[in-house]
mmCIF file of C-alpha atoms in Angstrom:
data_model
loop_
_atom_site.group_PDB
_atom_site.id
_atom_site.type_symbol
_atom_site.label_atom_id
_atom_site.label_comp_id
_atom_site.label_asym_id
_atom_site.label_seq_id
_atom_site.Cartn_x
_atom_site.Cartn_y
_atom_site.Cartn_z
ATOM 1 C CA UNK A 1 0.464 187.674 125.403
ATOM 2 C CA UNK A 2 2.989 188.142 122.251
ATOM 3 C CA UNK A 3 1.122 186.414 119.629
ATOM 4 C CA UNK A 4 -1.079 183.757 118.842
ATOM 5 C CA UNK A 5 0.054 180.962 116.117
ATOM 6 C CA UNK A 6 -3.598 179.351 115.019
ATOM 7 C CA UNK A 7 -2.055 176.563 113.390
ATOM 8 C CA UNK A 8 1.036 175.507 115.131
ATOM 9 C CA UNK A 9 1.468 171.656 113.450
ATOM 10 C CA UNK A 10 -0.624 172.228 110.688
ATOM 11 C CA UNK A 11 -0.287 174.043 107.269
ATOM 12 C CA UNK A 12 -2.653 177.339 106.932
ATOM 13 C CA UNK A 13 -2.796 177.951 103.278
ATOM 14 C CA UNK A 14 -5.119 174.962 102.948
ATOM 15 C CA UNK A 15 -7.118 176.315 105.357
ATOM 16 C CA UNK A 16 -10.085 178.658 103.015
ATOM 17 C CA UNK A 17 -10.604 180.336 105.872
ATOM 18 C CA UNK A 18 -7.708 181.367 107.165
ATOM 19 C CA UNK A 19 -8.459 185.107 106.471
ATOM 20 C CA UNK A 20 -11.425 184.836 108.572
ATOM 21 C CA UNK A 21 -9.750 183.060 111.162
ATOM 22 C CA UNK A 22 -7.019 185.542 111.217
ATOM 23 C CA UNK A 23 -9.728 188.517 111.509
ATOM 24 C CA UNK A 24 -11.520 186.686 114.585
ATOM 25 C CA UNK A 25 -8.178 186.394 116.132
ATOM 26 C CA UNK A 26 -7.264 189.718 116.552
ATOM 27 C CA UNK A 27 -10.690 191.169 117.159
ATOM 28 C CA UNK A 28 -11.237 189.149 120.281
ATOM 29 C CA UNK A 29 -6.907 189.384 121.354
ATOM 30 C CA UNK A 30 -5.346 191.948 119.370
ATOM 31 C CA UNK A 31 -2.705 190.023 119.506
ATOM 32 C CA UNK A 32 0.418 189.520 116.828
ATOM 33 C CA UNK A 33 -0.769 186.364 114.359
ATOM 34 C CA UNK A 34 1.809 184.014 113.925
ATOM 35 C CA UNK A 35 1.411 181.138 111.365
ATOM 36 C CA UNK A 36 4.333 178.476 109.696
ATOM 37 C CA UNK A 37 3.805 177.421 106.216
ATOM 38 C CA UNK A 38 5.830 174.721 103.774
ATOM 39 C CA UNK A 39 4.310 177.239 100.862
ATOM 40 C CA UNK A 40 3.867 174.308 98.599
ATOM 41 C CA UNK A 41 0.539 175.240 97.602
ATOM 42 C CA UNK A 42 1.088 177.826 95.208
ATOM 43 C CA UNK A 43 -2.788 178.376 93.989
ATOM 44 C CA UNK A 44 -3.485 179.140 97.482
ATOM 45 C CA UNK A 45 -0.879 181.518 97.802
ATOM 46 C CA UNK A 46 -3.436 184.743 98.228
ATOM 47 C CA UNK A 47 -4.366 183.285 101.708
ATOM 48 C CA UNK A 48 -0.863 184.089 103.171
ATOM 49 C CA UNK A 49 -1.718 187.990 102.304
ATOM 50 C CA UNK A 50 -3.324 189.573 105.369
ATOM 51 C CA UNK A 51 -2.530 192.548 107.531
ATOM 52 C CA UNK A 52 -3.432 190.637 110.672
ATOM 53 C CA UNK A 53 -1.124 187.874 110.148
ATOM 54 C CA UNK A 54 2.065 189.354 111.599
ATOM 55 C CA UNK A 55 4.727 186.649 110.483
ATOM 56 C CA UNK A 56 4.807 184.275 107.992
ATOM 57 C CA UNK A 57 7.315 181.444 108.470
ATOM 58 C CA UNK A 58 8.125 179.227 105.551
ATOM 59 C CA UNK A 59 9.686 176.046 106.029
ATOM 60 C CA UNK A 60 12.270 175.312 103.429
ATOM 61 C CA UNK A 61 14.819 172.499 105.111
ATOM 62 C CA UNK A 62 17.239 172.729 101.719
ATOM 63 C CA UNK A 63 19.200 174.485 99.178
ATOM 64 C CA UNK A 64 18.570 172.604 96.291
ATOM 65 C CA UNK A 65 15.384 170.267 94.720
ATOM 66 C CA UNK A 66 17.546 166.760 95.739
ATOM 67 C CA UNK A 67 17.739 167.589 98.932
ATOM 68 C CA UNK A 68 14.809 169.096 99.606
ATOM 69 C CA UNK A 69 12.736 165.414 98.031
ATOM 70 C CA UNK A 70 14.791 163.775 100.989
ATOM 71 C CA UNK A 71 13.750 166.104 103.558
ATOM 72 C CA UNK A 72 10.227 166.705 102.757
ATOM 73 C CA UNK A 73 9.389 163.633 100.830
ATOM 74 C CA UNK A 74 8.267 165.473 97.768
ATOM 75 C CA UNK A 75 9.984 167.525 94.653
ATOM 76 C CA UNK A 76 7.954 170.802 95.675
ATOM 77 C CA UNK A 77 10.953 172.890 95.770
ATOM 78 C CA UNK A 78 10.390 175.167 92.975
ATOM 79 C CA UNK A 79 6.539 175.609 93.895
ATOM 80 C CA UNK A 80 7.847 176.566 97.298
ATOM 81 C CA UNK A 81 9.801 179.274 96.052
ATOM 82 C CA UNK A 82 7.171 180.279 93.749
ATOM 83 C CA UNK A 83 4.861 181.032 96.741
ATOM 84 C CA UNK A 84 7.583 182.349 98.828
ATOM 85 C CA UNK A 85 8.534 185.209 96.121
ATOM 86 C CA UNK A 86 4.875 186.334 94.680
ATOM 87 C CA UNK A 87 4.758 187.372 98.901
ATOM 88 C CA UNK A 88 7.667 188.461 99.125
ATOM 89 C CA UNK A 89 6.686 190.953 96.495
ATOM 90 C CA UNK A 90 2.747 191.495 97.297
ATOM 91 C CA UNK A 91 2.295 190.675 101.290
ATOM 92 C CA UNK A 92 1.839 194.047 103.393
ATOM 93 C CA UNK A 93 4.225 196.080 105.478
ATOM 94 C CA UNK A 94 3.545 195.227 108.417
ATOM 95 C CA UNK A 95 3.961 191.510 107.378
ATOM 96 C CA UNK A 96 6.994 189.802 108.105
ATOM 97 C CA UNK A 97 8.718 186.753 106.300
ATOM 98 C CA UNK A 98 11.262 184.158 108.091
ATOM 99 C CA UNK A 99 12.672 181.389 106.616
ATOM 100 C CA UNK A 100 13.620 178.251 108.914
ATOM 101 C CA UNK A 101 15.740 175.564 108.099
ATOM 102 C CA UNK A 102 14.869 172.376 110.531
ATOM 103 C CA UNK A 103 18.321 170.343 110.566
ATOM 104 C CA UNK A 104 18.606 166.628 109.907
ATOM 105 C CA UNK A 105 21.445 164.620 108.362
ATOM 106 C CA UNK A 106 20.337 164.388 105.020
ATOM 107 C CA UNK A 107 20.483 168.697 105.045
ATOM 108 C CA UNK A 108 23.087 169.698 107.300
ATOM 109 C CA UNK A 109 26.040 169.857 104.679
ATOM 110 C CA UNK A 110 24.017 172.423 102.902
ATOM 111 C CA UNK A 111 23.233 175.228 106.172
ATOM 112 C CA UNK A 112 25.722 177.603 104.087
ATOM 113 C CA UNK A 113 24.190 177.343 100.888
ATOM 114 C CA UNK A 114 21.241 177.880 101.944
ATOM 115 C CA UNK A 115 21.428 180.803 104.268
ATOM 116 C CA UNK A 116 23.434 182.215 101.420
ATOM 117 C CA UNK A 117 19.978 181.424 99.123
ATOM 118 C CA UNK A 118 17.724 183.334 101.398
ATOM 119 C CA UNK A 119 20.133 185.925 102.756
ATOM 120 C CA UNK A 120 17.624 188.665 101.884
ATOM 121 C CA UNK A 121 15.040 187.021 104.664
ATOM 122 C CA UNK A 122 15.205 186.639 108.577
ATOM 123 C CA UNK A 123 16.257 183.323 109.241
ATOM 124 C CA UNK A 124 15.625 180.382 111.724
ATOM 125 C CA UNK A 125 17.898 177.421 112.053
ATOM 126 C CA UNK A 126 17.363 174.632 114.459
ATOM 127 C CA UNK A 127 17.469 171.167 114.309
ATOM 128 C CA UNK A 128 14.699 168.719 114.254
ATOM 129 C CA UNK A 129 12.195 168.797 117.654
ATOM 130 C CA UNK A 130 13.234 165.106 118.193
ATOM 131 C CA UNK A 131 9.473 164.484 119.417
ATOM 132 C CA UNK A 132 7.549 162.329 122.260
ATOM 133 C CA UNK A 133 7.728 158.577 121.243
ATOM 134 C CA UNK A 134 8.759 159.550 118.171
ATOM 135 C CA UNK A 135 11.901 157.087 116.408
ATOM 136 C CA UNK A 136 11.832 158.131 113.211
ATOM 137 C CA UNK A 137 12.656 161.840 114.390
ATOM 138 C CA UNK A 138 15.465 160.421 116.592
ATOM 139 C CA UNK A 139 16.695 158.652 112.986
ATOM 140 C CA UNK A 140 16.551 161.901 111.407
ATOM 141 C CA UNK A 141 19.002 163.002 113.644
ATOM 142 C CA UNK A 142 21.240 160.088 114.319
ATOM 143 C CA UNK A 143 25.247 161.348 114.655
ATOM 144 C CA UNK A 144 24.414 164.907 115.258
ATOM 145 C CA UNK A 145 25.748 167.386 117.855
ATOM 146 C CA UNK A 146 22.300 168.812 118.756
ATOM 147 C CA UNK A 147 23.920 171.429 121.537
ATOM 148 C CA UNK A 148 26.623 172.142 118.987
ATOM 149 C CA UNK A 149 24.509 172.957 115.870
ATOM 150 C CA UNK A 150 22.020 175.345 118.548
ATOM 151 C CA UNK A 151 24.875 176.349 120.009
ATOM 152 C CA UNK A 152 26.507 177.666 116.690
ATOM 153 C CA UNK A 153 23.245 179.174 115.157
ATOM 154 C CA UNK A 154 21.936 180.494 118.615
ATOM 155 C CA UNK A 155 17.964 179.328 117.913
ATOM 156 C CA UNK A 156 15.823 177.176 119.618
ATOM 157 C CA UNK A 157 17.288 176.526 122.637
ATOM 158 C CA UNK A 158 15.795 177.975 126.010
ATOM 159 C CA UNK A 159 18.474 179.677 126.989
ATOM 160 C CA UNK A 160 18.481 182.122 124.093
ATOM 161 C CA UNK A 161 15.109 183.271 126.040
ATOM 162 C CA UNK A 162 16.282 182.694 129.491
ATOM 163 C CA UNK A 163 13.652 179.641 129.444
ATOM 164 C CA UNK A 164 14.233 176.451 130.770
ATOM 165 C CA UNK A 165 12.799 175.720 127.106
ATOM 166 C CA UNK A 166 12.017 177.412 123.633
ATOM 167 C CA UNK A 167 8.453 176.992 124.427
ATOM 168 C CA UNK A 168 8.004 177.412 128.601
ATOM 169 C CA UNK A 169 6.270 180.556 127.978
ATOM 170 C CA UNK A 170 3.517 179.202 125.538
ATOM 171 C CA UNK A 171 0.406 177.122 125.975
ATOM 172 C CA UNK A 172 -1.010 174.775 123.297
ATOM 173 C CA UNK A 173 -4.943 173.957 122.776
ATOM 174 C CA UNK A 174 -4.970 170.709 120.450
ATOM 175 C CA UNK A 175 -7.794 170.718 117.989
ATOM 176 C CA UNK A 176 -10.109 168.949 119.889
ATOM 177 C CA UNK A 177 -9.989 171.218 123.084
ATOM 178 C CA UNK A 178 -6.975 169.971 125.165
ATOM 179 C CA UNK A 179 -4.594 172.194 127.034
ATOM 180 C CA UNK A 180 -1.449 170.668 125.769
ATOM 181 C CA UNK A 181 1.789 171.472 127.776
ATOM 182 C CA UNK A 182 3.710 172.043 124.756
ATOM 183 C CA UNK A 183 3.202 171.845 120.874
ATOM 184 C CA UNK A 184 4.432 167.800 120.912
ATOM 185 C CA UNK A 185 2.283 167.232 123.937
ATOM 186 C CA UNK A 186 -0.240 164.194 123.992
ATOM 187 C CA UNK A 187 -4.078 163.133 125.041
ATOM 188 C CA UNK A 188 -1.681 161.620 128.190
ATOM 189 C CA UNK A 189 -0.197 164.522 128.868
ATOM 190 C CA UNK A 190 -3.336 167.461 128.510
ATOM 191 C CA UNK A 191 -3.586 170.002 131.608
ATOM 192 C CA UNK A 192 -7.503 169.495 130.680
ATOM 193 C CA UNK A 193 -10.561 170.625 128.848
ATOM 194 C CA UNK A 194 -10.925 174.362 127.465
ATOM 195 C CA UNK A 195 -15.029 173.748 128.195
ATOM 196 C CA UNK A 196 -13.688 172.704 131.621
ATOM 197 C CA UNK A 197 -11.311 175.077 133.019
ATOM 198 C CA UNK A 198 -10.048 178.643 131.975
ATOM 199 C CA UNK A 199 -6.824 179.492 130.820
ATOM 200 C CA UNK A 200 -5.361 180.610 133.787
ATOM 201 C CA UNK A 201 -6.008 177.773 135.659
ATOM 202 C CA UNK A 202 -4.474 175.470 133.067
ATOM 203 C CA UNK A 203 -1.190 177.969 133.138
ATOM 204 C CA UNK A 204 -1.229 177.042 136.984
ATOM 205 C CA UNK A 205 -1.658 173.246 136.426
ATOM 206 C CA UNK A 206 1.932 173.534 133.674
ATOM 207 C CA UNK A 207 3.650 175.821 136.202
ATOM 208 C CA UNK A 208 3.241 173.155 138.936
ATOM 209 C CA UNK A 209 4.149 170.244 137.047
ATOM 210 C CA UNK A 210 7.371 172.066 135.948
ATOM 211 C CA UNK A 211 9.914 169.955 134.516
ATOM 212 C CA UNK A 212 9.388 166.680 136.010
ATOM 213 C CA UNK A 213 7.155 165.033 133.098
ATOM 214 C CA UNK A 214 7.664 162.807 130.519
ATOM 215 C CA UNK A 215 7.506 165.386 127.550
ATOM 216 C CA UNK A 216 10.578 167.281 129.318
ATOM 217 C CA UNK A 217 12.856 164.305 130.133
ATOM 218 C CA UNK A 218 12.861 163.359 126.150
ATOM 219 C CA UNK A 219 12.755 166.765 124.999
ATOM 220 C CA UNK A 220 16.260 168.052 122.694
ATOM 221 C CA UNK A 221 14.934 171.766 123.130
ATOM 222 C CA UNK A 222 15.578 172.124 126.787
ATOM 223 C CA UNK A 223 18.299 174.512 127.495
ATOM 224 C CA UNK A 224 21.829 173.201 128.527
ATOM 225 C CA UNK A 225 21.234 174.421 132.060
ATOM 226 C CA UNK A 226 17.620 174.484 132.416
ATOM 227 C CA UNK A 227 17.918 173.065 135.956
ATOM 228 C CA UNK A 228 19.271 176.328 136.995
ATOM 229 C CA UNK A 229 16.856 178.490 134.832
ATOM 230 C CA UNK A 230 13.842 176.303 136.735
ATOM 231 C CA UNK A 231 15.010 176.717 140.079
ATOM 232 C CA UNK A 232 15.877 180.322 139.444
ATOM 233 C CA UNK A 233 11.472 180.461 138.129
ATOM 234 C CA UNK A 234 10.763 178.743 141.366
ATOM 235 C CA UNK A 235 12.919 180.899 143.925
ATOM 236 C CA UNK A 236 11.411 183.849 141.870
ATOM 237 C CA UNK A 237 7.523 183.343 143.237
ATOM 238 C CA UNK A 238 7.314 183.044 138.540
ATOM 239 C CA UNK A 239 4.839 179.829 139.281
#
């Protein structure tokens, strides 16, 4: 197990007890702690400091305040970068900080700009997951190259990781106690109950399934020739 990410589609640092959370984590695991923020929440910054979180990923889809209010809805930008600095200058060493830049149309004419802005920080850029039933991601993304703008930036798709997928080798437990098969998975598409059945055997239930499901057909994260990473997992005895 590399690491754990506690809150995978949520934000942390509105979470008061993140620091516990983190502690609990890595007591039972000892596992890397993982966690994405979009940092807006500048009071709260303090929660983002804590030797067992491992990586701190901050979310900042622009270069400048206009674009980021049409990405993210709201004029945060400066807050953001507020929250990102003060750790930058007070998290611990063994903490780590990547920025990511999730591509859409209204952002991609600024990718050089802003890797120029944060050239002093890891960085992630991929474009939008495009989602499970979702049409206003698919909007988001309308006239873009997905393969080319992965292809260019190398992140995101499974074949950087020799995955049929970015995420093949994770499993997701929804809030309410679902094994999900992947972080946009569904109530109709849980491997079942974490009361119910252990971890292993809802592994086993994923590695079955493989790629025939509904998540996978719609997915924009699968690599380019995932068929032949899958059948290479299968031949392999990987299941």
């Amino acid at each position: 197990m590399y690491d754990i990410r506690p809150f995978q589609n949520g934000d942390p640092i509105f979470e008061t007890r993140l620091h516990k959370i983190s502690d609990m984590i890595y007591d039972y695991t000892g596992a890397n702690i993982t966690i994405y923020t979009n940092g807006v929440a500048y009071q709260n910054r303090e929660l983002l400091r804590h030797p067992r979180l491992t990586t701190v990923f901050f979310t900042v889809s622009a270069a400048t305040r206009e674009t980021y209010k049409k990405v993210h809805g709201r004029d945060f930008f400066d807050s953001v970068l507020k929250t990102l600095h003060w750790l930058e200058e007070n998290k611990y060493p063994t903490q780590t900080i990547v920025i990511t830049l999730v591509v859409t149309r209204n952002n991609i004419d600024e990718i050089d700009k802003w890797t120029e802005l944060f050239k002093d920080f890891p960085q992630v850029i991929a474009p939008l997951h495009s989602g499970y039933k979702g049409p206003e991601s698919l909007e988001c993304l309308r006239g873009l190259s997905l393969t080319e703008i992965t292809e260019k930036y190398g992140t995101y798709k499974g074949y950087m990781f020799h995955l049929p997928c970015v995420c093949w080798n994770n499993i997701t437990v929804s809030v309410d106690g679902k094994y999900l098969f992947c972080q946009i998975g569904t109530p109709d598409t849980d491997l079942g109950d974490i009361h119910e059945i252990t971890l292993q055997e809802a592994w086993s239930r994923k590695m079955k399934i493989g790629l025939d499901n509904s998540l996978c057909q719609v997915c924009n994260m699968k690599a380019s020739n995932y068929k032949e990473i899958w059948n290479k997992i299968v031949d392999g005895g990987e299941l």
